[in-house]
Coordinates of C-alpha atoms and ligand atoms in Angstrom, one line a residue:
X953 CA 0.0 0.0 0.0
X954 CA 1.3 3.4 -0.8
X955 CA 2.6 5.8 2.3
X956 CA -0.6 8.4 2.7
X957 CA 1.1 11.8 2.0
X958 CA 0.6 14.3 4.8
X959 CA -0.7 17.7 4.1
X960 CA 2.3 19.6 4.4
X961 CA 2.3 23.5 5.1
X962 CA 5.9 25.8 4.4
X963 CA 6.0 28.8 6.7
X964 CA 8.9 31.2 7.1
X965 CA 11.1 30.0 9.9
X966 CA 12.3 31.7 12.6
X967 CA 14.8 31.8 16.0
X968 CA 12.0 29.7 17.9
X969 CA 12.3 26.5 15.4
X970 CA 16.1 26.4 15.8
X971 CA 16.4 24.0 18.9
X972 CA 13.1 21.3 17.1
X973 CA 14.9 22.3 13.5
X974 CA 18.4 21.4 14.6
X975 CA 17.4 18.2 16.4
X976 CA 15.2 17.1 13.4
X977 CA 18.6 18.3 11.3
X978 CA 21.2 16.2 13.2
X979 CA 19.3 13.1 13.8
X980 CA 18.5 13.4 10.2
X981 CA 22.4 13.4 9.2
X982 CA 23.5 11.1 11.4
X983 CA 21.0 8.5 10.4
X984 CA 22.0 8.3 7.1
X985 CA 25.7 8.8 7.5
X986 CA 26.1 6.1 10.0
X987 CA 23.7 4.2 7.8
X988 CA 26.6 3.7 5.5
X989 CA 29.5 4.1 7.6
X990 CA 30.4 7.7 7.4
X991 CA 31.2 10.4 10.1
X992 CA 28.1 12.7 10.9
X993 CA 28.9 16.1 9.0
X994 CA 27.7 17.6 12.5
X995 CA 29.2 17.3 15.3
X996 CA 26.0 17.0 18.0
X997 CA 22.5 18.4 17.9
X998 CA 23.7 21.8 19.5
X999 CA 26.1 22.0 16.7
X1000 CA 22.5 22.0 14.2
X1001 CA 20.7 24.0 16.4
X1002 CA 23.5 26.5 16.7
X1003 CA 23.8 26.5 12.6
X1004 CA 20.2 27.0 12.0
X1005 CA 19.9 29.5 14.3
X1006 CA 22.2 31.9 13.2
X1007 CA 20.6 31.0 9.3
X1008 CA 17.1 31.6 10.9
X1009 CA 18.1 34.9 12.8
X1010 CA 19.8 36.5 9.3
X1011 CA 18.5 38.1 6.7
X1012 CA 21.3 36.8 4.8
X1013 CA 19.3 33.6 4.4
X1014 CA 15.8 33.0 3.8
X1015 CA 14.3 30.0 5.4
X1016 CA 11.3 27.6 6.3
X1017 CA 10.1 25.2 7.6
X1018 CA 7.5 22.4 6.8
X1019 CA 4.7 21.8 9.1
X1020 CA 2.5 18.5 9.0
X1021 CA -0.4 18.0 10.9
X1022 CA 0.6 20.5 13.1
X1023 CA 4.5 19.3 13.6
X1024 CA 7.2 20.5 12.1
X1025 CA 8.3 18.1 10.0
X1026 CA 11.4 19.7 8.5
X1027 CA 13.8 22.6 7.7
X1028 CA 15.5 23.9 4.8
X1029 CA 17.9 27.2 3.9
X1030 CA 18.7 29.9 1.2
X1031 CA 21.8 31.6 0.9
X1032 CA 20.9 34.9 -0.9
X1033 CA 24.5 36.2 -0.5
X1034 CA 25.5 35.8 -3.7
X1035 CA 24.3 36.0 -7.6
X1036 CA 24.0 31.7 -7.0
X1037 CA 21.7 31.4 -4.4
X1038 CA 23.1 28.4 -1.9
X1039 CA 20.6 25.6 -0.8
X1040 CA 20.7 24.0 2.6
X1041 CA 20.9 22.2 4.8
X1042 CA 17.6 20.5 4.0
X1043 CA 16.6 18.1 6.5
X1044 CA 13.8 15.9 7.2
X1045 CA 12.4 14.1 10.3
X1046 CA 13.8 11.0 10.0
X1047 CA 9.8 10.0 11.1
X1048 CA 8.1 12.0 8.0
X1049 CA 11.0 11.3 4.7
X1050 CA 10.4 9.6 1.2
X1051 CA 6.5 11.4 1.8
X1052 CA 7.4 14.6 -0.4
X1053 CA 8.2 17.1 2.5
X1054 CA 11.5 17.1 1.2
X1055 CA 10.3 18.2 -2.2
X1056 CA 8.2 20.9 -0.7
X1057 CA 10.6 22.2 0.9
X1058 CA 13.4 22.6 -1.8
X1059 CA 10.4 24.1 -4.1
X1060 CA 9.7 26.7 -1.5
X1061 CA 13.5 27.9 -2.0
X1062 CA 13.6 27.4 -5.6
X1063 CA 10.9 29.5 -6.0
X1064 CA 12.1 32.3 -3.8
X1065 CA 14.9 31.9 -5.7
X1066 CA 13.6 32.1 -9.1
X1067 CA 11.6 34.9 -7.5
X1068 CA 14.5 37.3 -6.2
X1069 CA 16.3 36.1 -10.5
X1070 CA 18.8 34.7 -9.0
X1071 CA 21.1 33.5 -11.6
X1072 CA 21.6 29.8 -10.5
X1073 CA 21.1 28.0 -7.5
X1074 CA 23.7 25.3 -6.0
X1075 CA 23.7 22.9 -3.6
X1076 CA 26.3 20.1 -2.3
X1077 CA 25.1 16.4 -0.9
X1078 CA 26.6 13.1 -0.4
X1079 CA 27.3 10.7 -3.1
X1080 CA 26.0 8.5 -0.7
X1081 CA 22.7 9.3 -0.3
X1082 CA 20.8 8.0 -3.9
X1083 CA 17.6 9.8 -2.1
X1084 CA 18.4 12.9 -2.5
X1085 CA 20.3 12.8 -5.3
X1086 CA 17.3 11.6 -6.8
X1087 CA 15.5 14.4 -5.7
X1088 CA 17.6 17.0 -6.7
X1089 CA 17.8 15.7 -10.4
X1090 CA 14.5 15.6 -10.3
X1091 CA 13.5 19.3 -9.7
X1092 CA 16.2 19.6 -12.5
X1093 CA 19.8 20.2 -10.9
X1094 CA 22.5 19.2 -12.8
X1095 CA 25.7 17.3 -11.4
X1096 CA 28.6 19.5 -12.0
X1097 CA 31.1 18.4 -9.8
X1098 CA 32.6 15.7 -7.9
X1099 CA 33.6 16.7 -5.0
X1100 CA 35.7 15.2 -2.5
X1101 CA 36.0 16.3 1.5
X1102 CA 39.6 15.9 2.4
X1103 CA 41.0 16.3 6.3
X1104 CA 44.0 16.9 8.2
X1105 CA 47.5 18.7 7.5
X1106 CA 49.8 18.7 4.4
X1107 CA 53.3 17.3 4.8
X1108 CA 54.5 20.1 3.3
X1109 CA 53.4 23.1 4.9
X1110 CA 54.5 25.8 2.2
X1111 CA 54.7 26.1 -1.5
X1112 CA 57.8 27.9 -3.0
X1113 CA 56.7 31.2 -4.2
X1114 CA 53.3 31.8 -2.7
X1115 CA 53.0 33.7 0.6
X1116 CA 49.6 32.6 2.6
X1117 CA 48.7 35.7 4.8
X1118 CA 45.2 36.8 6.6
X1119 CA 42.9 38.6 4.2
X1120 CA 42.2 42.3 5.3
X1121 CA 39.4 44.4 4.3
X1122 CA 42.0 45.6 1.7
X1123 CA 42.0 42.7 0.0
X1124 CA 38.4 42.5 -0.8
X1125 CA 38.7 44.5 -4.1
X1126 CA 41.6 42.4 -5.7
X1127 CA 39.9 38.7 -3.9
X1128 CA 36.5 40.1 -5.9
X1129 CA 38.1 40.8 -9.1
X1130 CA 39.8 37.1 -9.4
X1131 CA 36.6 35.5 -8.4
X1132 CA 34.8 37.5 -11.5
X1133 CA 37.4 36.0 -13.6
X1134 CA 37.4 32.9 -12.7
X1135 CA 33.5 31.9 -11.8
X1136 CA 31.9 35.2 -13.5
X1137 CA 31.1 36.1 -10.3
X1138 CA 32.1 37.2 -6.6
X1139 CA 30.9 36.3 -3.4
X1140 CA 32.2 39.6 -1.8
X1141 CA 29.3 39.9 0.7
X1142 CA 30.5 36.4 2.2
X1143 CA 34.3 37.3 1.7
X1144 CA 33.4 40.8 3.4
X1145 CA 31.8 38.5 6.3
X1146 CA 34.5 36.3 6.4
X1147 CA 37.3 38.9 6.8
X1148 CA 35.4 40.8 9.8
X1149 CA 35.4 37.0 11.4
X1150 CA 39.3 36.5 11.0
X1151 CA 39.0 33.4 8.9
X1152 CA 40.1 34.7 5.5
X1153 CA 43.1 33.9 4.1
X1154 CA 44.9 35.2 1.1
X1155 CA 48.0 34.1 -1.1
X1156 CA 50.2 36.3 -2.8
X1157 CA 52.6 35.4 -5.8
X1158 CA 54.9 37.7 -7.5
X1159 CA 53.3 40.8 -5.3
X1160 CA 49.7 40.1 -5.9
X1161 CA 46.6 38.2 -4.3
X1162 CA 46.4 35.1 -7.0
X1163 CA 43.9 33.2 -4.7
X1164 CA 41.5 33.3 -1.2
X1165 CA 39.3 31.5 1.0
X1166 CA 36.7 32.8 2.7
X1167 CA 37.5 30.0 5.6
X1168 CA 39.7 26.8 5.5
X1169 CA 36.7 24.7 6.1
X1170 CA 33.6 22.8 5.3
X1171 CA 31.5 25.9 4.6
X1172 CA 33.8 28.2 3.3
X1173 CA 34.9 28.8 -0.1
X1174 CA 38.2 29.3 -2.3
X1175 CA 38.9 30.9 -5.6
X1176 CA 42.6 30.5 -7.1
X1177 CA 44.3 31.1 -10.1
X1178 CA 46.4 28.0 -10.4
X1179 CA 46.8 24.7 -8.4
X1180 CA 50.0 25.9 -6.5
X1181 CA 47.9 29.1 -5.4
X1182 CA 45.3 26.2 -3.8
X1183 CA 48.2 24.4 -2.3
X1184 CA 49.3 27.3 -0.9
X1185 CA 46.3 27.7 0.8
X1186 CA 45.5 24.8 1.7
X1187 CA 49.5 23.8 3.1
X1188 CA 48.4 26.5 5.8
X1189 CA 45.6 25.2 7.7
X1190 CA 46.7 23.3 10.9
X1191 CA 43.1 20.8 10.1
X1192 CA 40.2 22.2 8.4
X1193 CA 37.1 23.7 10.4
X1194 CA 34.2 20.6 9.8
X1195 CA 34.1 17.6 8.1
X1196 CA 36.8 18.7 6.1
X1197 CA 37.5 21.0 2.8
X1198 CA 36.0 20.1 -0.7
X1199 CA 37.6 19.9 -3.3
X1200 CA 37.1 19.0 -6.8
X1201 CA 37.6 16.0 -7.7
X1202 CA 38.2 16.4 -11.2
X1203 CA 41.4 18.4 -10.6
X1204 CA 43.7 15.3 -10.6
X1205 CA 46.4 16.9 -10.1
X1206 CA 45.2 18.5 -6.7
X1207 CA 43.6 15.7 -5.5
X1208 CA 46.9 13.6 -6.1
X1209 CA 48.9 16.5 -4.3
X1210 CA 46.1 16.1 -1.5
X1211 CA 46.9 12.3 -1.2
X1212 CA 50.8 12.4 -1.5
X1213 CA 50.7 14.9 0.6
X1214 CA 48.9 12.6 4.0
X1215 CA 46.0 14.0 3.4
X1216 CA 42.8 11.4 4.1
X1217 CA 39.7 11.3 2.2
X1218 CA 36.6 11.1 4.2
X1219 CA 34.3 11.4 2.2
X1220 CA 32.4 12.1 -1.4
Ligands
COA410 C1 17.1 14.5 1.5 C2 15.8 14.7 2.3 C3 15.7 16.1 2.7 C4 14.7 14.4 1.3 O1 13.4 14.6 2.0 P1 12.2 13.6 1.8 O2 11.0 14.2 2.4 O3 12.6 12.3 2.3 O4 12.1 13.6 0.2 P2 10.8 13.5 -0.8 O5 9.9 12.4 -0.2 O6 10.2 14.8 -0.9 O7 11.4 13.1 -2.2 C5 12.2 12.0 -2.4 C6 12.2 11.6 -3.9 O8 13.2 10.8 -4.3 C7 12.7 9.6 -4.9 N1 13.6 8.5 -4.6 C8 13.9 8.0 -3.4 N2 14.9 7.1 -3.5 C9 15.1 7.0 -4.8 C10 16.1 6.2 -5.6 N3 16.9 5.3 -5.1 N4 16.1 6.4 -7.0 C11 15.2 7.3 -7.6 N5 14.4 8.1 -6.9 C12 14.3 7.9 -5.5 C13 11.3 9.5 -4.2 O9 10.5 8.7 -5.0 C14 10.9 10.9 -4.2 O10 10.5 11.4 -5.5 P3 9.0 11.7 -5.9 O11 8.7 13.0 -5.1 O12 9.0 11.9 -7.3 O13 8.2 10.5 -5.4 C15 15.7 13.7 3.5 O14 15.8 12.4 3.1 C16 16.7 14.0 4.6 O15 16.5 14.8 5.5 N6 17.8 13.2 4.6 C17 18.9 13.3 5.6 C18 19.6 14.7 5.5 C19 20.2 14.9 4.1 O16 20.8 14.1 3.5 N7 19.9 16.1 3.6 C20 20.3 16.5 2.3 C21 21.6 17.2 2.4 S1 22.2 17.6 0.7

């Protein structure tokens, strides 16, 4: 017999859902990582509730939440702080998944999306899970990357050349400009954010910034001009903040330089 489908209601979410949201969001991960054999991406339920939260509480972010039969049922995110609009995390109650609240949810921030012409929309999940993967395809995402989360600290801790230094608000102009020619676009408002938190990083070669990261970490972001520029970068982060830091798994030679250099994949 078919699962009945709950009437599900989205609503705009705010401070009060964090600590029910975050529960619902960590139980939710670390069902299906430990499901097949992975590491949670968070580290405890006040690690979620602390995320969402802060999401909930900015209006950097636009989110919901799914009510059914009077419960919330689920949360999901919008990162409006760029041109490409950020989904996530979506999460589900483990109790309430595979009955379309998950679709409901990611069509609420689609929409806004589309709404507010935002010029794409990205989002990130684990190879791991078919489910969503599923779902994503079909609201018509396309896979455009591999990516794979890497963890723990180069061997070499330099690369000859490139100087790795703390991104001031300086910076932002020349960090903006490479990320324009490179993606086509910047994500200065995050960058902006990033430097007034002290987690920004620059490298300089030959007397100018050739690449930055907002953060060394699982939810920041880098632009570079070449692979050494990354390595760079990367060679000066002690571990990185999460998981671990994504990179693309397409770029051989990175991901080789990665490995050879006692780095340990966790994860796809
Ligand atoms: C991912 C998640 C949010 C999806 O929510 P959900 O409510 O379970 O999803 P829905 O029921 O709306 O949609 C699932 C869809 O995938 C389809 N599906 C499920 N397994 C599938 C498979 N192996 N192959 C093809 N399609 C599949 C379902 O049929 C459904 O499609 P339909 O709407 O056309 O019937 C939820 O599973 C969750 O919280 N997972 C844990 C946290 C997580 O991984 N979040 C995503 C991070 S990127």
């Amino acid at each position: 017999m078919p699962k009945l489908q709950p009437k599900v209601v989205v609503r705009a979410a705010s401070g009060d859902d964090a600590s029910v949201c975050g529960r619902i969001c960590y139980e939710a991960f670390a069902k299906i990582s430990s499901a097949h054999g992975f590491p949670c991406d968070l580290p405890g339920p006040d690690a979620a509730t602390g995320l969402l939260a802060m999401m909930f509480s900015n209006s950097d972010f636009y989110c919901v939440v799914a009510e059914a039969e009077g419960r919330i049922a689920g949360s999901n995110c919008l990162d409006e702080r760029s041109a490409i609009a950020g989904i996530g995390p979506i999460t589900v109650d483990s109790g309430a998944q595979n009955l379309g609240v998950g679709r409901t949810l990611m069509q609420a921030v689609m929409d806004r999306a589309s709404g507010r012409r935002a010029a794409g929309m990205r989002l990130v999940q684990a190879a791991y899970h078919n489910r969503s993967l599923s779902l994503y395809l079909s609201l018509g995402f396309d896979v455009r990357e591999p990516l794979s989360c890497v963890q723990g600290r180069t061997l070499e801790r330099t690369v000859p050349g490139c100087g790795v230094r703390a991104a001031q608000p300086a910076d932002l102009e020349a960090c903006d400009a490479l990320a324009r020619r490179v993606h086509g676009f910047d994500r200065g408002t995050e960058l902006a954010q990033a430097v007034e938190q002290n987690t920004a990083v620059v490298v300089e070669r030959g007397g100018r910034v050739t690449g930055y990261a907002s953060a060394l970490a699982f939810f920041g972001h880098s632009t570079a001009e070449t692979n050494p520029d990354l390595q760079a970068l990367i060679a000066s982060a002690e571990s990185f903040g999460g998981p671990g830091l994504l990179v693309p798994s397409r770029n051989n030679a990175l991901l080789r330089w990665c490995v050879a250099n006692g780095l340990r994949v966790v994860s796809q």
